[in-house]
Coordinates of C-alpha atoms and ligand atoms in Angstrom, one line a residue:
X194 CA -13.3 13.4 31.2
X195 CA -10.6 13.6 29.0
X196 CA -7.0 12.9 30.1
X197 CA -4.2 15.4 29.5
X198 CA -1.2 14.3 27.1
X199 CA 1.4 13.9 29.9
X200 CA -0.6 12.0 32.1
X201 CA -2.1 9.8 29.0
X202 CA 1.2 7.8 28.4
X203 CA 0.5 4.4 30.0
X204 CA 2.2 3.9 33.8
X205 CA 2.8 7.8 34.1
X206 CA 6.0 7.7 31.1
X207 CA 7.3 11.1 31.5
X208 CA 6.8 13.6 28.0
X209 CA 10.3 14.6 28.7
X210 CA 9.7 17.8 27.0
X211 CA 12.0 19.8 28.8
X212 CA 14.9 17.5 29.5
X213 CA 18.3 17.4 28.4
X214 CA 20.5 13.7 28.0
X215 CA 24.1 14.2 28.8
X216 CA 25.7 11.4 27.2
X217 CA 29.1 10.2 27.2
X218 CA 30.0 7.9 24.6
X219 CA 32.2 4.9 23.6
X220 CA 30.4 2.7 25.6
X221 CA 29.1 -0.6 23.2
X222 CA 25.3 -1.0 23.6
X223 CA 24.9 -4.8 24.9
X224 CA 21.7 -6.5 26.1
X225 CA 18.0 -6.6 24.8
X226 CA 15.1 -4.6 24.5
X227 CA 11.5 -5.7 23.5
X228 CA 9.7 -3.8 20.8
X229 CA 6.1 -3.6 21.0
X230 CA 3.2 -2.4 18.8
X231 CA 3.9 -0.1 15.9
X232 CA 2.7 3.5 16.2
X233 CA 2.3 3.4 13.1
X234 CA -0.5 1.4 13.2
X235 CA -1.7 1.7 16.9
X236 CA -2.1 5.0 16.0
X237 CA -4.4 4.5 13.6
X238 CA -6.4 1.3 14.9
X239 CA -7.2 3.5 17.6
X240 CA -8.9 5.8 15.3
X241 CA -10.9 2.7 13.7
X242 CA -12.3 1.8 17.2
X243 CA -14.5 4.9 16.0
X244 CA -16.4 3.4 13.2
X245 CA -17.3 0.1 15.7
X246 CA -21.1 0.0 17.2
X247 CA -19.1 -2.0 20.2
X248 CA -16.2 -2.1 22.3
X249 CA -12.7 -2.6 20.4
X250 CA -9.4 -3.8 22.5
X251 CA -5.9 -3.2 21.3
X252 CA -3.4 -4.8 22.5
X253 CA 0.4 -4.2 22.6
X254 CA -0.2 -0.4 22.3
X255 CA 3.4 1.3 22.7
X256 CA 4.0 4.0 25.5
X257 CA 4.2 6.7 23.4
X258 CA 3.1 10.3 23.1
X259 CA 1.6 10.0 19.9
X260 CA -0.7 7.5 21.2
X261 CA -1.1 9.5 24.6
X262 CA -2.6 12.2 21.6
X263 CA -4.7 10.0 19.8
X264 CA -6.3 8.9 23.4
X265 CA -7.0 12.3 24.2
X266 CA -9.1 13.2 20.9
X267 CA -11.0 10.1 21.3
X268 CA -11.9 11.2 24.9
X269 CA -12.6 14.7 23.5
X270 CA -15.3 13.1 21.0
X271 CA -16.7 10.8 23.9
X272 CA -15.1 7.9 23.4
X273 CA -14.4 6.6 26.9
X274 CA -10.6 4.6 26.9
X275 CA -9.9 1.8 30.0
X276 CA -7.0 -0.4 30.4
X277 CA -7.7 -3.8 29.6
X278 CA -6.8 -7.5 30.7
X279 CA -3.1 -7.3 30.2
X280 CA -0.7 -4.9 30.0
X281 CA -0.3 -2.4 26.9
X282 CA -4.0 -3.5 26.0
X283 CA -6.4 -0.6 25.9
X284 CA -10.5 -0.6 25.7
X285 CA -12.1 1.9 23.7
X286 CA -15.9 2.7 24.0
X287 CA -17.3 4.4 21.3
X288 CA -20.8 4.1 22.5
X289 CA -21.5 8.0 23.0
X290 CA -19.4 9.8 20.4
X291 CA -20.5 13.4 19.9
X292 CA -18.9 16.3 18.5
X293 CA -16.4 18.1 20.3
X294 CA -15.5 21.8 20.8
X295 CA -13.1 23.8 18.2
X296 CA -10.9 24.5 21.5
X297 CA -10.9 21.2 22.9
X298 CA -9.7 19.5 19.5
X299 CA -7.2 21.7 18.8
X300 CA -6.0 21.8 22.9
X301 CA -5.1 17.7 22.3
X302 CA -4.2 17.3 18.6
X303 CA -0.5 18.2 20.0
X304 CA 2.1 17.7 17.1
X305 CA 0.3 15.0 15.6
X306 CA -0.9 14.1 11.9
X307 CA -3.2 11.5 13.2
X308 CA -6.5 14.0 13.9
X309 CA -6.6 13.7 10.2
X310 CA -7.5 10.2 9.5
X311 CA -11.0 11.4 12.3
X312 CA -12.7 13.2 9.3
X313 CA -14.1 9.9 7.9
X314 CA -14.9 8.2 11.1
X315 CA -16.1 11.6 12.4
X316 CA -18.8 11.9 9.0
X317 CA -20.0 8.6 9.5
X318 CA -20.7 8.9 13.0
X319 CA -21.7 12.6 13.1
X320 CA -21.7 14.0 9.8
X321 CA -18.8 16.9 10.2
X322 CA -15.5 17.2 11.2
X323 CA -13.1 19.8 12.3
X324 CA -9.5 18.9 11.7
X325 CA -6.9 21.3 13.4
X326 CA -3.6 22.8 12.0
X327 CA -1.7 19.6 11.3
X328 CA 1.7 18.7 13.6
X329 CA 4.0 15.7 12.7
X330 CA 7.7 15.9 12.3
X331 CA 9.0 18.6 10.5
X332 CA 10.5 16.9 7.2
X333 CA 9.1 18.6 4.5
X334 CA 6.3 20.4 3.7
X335 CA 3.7 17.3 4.5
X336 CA 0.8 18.4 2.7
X337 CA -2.9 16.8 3.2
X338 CA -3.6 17.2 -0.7
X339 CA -4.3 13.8 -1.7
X340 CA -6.7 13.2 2.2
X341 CA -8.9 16.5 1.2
X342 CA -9.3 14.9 -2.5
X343 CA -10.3 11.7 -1.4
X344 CA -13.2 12.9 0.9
X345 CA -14.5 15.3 -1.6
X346 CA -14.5 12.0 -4.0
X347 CA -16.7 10.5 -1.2
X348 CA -19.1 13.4 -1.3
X349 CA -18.1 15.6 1.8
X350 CA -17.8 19.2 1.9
X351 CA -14.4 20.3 2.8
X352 CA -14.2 24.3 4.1
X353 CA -10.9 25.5 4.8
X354 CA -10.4 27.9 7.8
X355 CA -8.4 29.8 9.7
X356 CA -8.0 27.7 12.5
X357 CA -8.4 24.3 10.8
X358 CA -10.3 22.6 8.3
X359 CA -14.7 22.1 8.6
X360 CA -16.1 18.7 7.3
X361 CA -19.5 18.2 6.4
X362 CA -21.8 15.7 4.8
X363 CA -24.7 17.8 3.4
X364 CA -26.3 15.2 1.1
X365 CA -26.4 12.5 4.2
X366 CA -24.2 9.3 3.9
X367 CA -20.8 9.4 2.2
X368 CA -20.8 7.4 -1.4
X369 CA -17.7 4.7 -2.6
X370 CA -15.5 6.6 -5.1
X371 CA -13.0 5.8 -7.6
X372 CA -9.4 7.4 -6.3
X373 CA -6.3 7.4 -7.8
X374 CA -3.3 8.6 -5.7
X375 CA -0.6 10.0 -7.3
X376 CA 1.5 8.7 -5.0
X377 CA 0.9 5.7 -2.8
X378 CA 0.8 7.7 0.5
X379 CA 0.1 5.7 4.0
X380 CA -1.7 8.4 5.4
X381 CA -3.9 8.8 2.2
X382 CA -4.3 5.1 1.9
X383 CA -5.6 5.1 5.7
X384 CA -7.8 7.7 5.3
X385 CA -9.4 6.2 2.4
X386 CA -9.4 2.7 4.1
X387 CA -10.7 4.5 7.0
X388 CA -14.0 6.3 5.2
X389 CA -14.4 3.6 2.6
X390 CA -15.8 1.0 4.7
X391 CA -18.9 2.4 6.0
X392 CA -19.5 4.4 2.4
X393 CA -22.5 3.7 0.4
X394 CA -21.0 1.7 -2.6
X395 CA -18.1 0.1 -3.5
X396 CA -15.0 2.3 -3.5
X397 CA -11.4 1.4 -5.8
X398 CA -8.3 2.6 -4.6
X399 CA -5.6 2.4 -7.2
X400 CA -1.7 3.3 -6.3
X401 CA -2.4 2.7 -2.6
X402 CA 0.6 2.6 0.1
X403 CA 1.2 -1.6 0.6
X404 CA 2.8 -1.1 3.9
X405 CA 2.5 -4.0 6.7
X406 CA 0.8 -1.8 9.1
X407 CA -1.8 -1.0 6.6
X408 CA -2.3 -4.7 6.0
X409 CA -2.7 -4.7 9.2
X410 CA -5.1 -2.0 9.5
X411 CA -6.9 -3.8 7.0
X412 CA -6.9 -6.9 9.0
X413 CA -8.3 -5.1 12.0
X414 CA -11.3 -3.8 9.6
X415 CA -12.0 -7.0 8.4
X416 CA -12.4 -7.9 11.9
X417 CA -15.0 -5.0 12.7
X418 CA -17.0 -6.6 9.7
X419 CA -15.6 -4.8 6.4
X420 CA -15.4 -5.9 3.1
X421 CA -11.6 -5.1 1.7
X422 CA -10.0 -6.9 -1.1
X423 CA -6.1 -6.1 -2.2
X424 CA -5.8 -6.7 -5.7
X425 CA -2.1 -7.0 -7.9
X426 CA -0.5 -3.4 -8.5
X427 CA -1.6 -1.9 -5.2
X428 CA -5.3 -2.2 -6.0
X429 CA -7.4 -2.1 -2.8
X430 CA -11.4 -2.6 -3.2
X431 CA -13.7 -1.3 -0.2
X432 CA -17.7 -2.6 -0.7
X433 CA -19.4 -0.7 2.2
X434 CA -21.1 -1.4 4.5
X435 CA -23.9 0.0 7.0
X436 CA -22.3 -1.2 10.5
X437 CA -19.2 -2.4 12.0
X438 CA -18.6 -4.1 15.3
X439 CA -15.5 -3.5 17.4
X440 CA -12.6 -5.1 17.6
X441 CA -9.6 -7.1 19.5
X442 CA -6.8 -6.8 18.0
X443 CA -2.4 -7.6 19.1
X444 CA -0.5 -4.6 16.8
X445 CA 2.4 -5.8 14.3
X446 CA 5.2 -5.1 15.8
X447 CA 7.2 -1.6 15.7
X448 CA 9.5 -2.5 12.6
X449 CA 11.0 1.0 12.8
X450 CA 12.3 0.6 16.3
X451 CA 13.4 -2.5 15.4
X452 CA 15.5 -1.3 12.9
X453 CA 16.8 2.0 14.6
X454 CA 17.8 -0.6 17.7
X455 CA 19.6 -2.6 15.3
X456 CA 21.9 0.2 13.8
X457 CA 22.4 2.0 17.0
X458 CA 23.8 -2.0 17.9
X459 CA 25.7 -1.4 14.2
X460 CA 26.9 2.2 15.0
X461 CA 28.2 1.3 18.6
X462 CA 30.0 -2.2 17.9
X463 CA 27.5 -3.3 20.1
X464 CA 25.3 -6.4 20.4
X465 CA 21.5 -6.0 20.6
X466 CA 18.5 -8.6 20.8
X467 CA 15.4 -7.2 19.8
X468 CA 12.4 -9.0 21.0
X469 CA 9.5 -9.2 19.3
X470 CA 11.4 -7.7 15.8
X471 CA 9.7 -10.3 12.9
X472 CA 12.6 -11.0 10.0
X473 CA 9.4 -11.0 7.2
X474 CA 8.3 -6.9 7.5
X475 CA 12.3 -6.2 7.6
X476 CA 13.7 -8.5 4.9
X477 CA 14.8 -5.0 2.8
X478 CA 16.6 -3.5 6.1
X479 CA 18.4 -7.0 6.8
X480 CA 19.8 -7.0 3.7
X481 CA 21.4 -3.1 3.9
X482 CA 22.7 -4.0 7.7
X483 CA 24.3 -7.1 6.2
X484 CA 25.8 -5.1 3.4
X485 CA 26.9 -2.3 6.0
X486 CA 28.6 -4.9 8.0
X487 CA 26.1 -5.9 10.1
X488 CA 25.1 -9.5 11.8
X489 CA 22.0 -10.6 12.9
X490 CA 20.4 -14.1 14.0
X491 CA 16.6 -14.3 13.7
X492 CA 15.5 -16.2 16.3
X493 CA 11.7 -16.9 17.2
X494 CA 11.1 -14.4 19.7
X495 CA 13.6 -11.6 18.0
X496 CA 16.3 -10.7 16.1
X497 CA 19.9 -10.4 17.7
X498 CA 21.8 -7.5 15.7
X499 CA 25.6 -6.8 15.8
X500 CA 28.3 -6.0 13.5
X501 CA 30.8 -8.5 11.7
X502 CA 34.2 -7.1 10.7
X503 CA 34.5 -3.6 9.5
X504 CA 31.9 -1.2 8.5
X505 CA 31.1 -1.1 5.0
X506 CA 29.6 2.0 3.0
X507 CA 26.3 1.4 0.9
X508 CA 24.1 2.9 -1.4
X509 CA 20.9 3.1 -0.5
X510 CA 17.3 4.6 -1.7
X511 CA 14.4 4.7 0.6
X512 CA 11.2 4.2 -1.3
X513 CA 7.9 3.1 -0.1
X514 CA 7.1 -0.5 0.7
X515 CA 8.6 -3.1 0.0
X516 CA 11.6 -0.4 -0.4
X517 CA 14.1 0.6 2.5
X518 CA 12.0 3.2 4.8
X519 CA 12.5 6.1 4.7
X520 CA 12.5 6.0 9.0
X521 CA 15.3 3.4 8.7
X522 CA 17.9 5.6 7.1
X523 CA 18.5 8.3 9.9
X524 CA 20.2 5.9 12.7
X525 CA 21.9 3.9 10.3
X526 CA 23.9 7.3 8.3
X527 CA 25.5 7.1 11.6
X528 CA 27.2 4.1 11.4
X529 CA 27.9 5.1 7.7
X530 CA 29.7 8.0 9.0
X531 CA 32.2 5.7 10.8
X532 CA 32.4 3.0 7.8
X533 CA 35.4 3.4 5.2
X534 CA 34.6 5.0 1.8
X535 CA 31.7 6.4 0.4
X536 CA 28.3 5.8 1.0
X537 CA 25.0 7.7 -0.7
X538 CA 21.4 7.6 0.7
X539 CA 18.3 9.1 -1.6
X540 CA 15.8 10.1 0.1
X541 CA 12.6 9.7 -2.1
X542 CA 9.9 9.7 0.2
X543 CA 10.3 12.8 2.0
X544 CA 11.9 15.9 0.2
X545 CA 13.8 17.5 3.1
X546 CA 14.8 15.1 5.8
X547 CA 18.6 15.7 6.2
X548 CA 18.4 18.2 8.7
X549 CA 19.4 15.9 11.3
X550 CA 23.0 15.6 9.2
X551 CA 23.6 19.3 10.8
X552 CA 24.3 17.9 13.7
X553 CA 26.3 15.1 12.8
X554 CA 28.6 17.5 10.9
X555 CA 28.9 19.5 13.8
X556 CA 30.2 16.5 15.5
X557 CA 32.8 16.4 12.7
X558 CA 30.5 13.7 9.8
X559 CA 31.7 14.5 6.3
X560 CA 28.1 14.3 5.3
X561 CA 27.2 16.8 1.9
X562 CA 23.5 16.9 1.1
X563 CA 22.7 17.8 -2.5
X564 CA 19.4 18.5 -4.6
X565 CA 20.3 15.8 -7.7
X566 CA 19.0 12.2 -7.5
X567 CA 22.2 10.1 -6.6
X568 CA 20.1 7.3 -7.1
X569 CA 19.4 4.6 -10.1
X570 CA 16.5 6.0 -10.8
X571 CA 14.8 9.9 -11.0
X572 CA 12.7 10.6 -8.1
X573 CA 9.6 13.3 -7.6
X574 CA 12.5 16.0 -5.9
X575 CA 14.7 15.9 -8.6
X576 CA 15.2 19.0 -10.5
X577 CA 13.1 21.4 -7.8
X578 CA 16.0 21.8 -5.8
X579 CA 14.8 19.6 -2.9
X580 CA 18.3 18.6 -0.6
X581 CA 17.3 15.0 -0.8
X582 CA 20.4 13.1 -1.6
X583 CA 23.3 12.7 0.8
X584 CA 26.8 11.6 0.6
X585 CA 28.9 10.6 3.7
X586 CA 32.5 10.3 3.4
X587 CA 33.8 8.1 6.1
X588 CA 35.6 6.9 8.0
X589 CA 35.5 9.8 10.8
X590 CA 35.2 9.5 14.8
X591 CA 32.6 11.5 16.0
X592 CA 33.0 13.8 19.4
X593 CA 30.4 15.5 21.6
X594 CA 27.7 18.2 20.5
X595 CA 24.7 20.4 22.1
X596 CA 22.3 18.9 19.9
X597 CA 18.6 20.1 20.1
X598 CA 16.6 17.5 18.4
X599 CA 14.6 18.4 15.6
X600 CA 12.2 15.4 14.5
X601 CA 11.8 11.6 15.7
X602 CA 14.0 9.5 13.5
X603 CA 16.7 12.2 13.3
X604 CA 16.6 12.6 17.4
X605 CA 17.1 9.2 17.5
X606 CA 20.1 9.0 15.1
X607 CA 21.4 11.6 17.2
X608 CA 21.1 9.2 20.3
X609 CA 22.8 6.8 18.6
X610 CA 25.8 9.5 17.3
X611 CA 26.5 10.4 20.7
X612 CA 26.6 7.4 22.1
X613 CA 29.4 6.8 20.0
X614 CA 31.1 9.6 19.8
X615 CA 34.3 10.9 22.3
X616 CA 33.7 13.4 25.4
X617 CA 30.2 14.5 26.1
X618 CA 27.0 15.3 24.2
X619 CA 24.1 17.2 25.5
X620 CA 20.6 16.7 24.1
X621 CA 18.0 18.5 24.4
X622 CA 14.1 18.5 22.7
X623 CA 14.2 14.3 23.8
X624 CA 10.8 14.9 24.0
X625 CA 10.5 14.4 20.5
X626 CA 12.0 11.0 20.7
X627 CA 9.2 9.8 23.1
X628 CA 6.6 10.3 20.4
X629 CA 7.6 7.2 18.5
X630 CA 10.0 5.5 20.9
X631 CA 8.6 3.7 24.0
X632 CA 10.6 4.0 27.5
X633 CA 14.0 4.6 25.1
X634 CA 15.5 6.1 28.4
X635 CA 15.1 3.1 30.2
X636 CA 16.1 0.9 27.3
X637 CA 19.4 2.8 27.4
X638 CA 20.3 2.2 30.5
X639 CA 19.4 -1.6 30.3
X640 CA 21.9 -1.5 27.2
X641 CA 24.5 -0.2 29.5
X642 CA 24.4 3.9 28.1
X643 CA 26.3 6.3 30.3
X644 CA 24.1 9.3 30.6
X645 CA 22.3 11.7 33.0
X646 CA 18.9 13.0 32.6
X647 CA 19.5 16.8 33.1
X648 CA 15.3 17.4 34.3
Ligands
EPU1061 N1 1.9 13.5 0.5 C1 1.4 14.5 -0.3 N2 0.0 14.8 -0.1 C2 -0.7 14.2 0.9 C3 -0.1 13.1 1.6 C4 1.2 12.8 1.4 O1 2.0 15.1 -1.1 O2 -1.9 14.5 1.0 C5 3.4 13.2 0.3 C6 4.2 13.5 1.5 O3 4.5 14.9 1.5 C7 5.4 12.6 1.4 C8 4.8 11.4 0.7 O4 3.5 11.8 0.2 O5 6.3 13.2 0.5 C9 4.6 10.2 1.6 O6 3.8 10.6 2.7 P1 2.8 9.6 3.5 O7 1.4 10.1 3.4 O8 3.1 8.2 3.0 O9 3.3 9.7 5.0 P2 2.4 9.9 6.3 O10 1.2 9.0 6.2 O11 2.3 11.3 6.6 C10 3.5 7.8 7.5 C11 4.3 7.7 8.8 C12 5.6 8.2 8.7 C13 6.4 7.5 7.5 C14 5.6 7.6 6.3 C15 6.1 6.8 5.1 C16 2.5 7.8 10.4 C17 1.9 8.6 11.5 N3 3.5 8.4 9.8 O12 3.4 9.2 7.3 O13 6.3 8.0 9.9 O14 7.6 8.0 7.4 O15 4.2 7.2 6.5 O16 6.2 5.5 5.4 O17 2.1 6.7 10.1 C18 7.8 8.4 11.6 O18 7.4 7.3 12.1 O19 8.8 9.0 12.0 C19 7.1 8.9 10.4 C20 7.4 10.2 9.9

């Protein structure tokens, strides 16, 4: 029995798919919120529970869509999900994984990247895959590239077709392999992680993504009995092995809320405790809100975020870890819209996410986005006439918009502009934001938010 996407999301969260916020702003957001496990690595320790012989627990999974997705393709390949002893915990049995109809995987994958990171779980347990057209937020092209090289490197057979992508493991069990990424993607670093451990041989993974949750996807590996060593200069050495027990793992926490939280606590002059937000996987943001004018006491249980004095513009570059996220930059351009001077963010992880800016000029931003690097150093977009670096011009006030959200970290930003902007906004697409954001509706009223939910 699998269970349908909207009716996956722990305690019934609606998909809001069709809804529309009408939100008046100028109302400070005050109060706190709790962030709970990242989807960035739920996500994906929910996929591991697949190589296990036994039972794996997760706790502090997120109420989010994407992981309402991620349920649903386990289910579809067998593997039966319960809720376990406490609340956000979830048990997945992987005791009868079989393959799963064309149909059926492509009828859950919903907009999500994660049914790539199946194929090497999938091999090992069954030898073949079938990975549908691939969702996610649209930011750029957000090719697989570097995932289908990697497999082929551990001996599958990769057949590209219409409806998806066919994997296959003609010559029996997957072999280590020696992979070099030519960029140090998470996703390509996962799936690697992901394959590696049950492959016959050691495998070494050179330029691989350092990120917390994939130290923390390592650390739930480990724990199902795999041999992973991270080595200087984002070296990461896999010896496989035949079996791996399940897990019970508590997720890192959802850094990325954290921070969007934090700016929207910036943006609003606003004062906002975020429990369960760690000071050690932030340390680059903290140091961009201080710059930016913001405040914020770390406490053992959370961070409390707020601004001190004016609104400063910064120059920023997002970069992959330990850089400034990219996923950090959206909420806070909205507070650099409202600061006094000039501020410039380079976006050099994604090569096109500035759509969300649209809307923020339409709600009168002096935001121009431009194909050079405006950074201190030359990125992959530069010369190929990628719109990757921004410049906002501030300081502006901001008044309401029809907004229809087009991707999670901008829909969010435009949350936050609306909330501070004059007269009334109304947004539609929120569903969007409930991929990534767990009960954000009822975190905005608890913050004090004046809006309707038009249903
Ligand atoms: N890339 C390729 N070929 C590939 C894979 C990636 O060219 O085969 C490129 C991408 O196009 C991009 C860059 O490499 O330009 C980095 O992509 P990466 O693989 O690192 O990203 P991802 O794994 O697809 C995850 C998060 C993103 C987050 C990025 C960067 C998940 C589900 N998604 O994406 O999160 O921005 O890492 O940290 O973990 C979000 O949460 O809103 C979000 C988009």
């Amino acid at each position: 029995m699998t269970t349908p996407v909207r009716d996956a999301l722990p305690d019934g969260v609606p998909a809001l798919t069709g809804d529309v916020l009408a939100i008046r702003g100028g109302r400070p957001l005050r109060g706190r919120v709790d962030v709970k496990g990242a989807k960035n690595l739920a996500t994906k320790a929910m996929v591991a529970s697949l190589l296990g012989e036994t039972v794996s627990t997760l706790r502090d999974v997120p109420a989010i869509s994407d992981v309402a997705v991620v349920r649903s393709l386990l289910e579809v390949h067998g593997v039966r999900v319960s809720e376990g002893d406490e609340p956000g915990a979830l048990v997945f049995d992987p005791s009868d994984v079989e393959s799963a109809h064309f149909e059926e995987i492509d009828a859950h994958a919903g907009a999500s990247r994660i049914p790539i990171l199946f194929c090497g779980p999938l091999l090992h347990r069954l030898g073949q895959a079938f990975i549908p057209d691939l969702g996610g937020c649209r930011i750029g092209d957000r090719p697989i590239d570097f995932h289908l090289d990697a497999l082929r490197k551990f001996g599958a057979v990769v057949e590209k077709l219409p409806s998806g992508i066919r994997l296959s493991t003609p010559n029996g069990r997957l072999h280590g392999a020696n992979i070099h990424l030519p960029y140090p993607s998470v996703g390509a670093t996962e799936q690697v992680l992901l394959t590696a451990v049950r492959a016959e041989g050691v495998t070494e993974l050179r330029n691989a993504a350092i990120e917390p949750e994939i130290m923390d996807l390592i650390a739930v590996l480990q724990k199902m009995g795999a041999i992973i060593s991270y080595e200087p200069n984002r070296v990461i050495v896999i010896e496989g092995v035949e079996k791996l027990r399940g897990y019970d793992h508590r997720s890192i926490f959802d850094r990325n809320e954290a921070a969007s939280w934090a700016s929207a606590a910036l943006a609003t002059d606003g004062e906002i405790f975020v429990g369960g937000a760690k000071q050690q996987e932030m340390l680059t943001f903290l140091n961009v809100f201080r710059k930016a004018g913001g405040w914020f006491d770390i406490q053992e249980d959370g961070i409390l975020f707020r601004r001190e004095g004016e609104l400063r513009p910064v120059v920023v570059e997002t970069d992959v870890h330990p850089g400034f996220m990219t996923d950090w930059q959206q909420p806070l351009v909205v507070a650099l819209a409202k600061a006094k001077g000039i501020s410039i963010v380079h976006e050099t992880v994604y090569e096109q996410r500035f759509g969300f800016t649209e809307a923020l000029v339409d709600m009168g931003a002096t935001i121009q986005i431009h194909t050079e690097c405006l950074g201190s150093h030359a990125c992959r977009f530069g010369q190929r006439n990628y719109q990757h670096s921004a410049v906002i011009a501030g300081p502006v006030s901001l008044h309401g918009a029809d907004i229809v959200v087009p991707d999670l970290r901008g829909g969010f930003s435009h949350l936050v502009a609306a909330l501070t902007a004059e007269g009334e906004s109304r947004i539609s697409n929120v569903g969007i934001i409930a991929r990534g954001y767990e009960r954000f509706i009822e975190k905005l009223q608890v913050l004090g938010a004046d809006f309707d939910v038009d249903g």
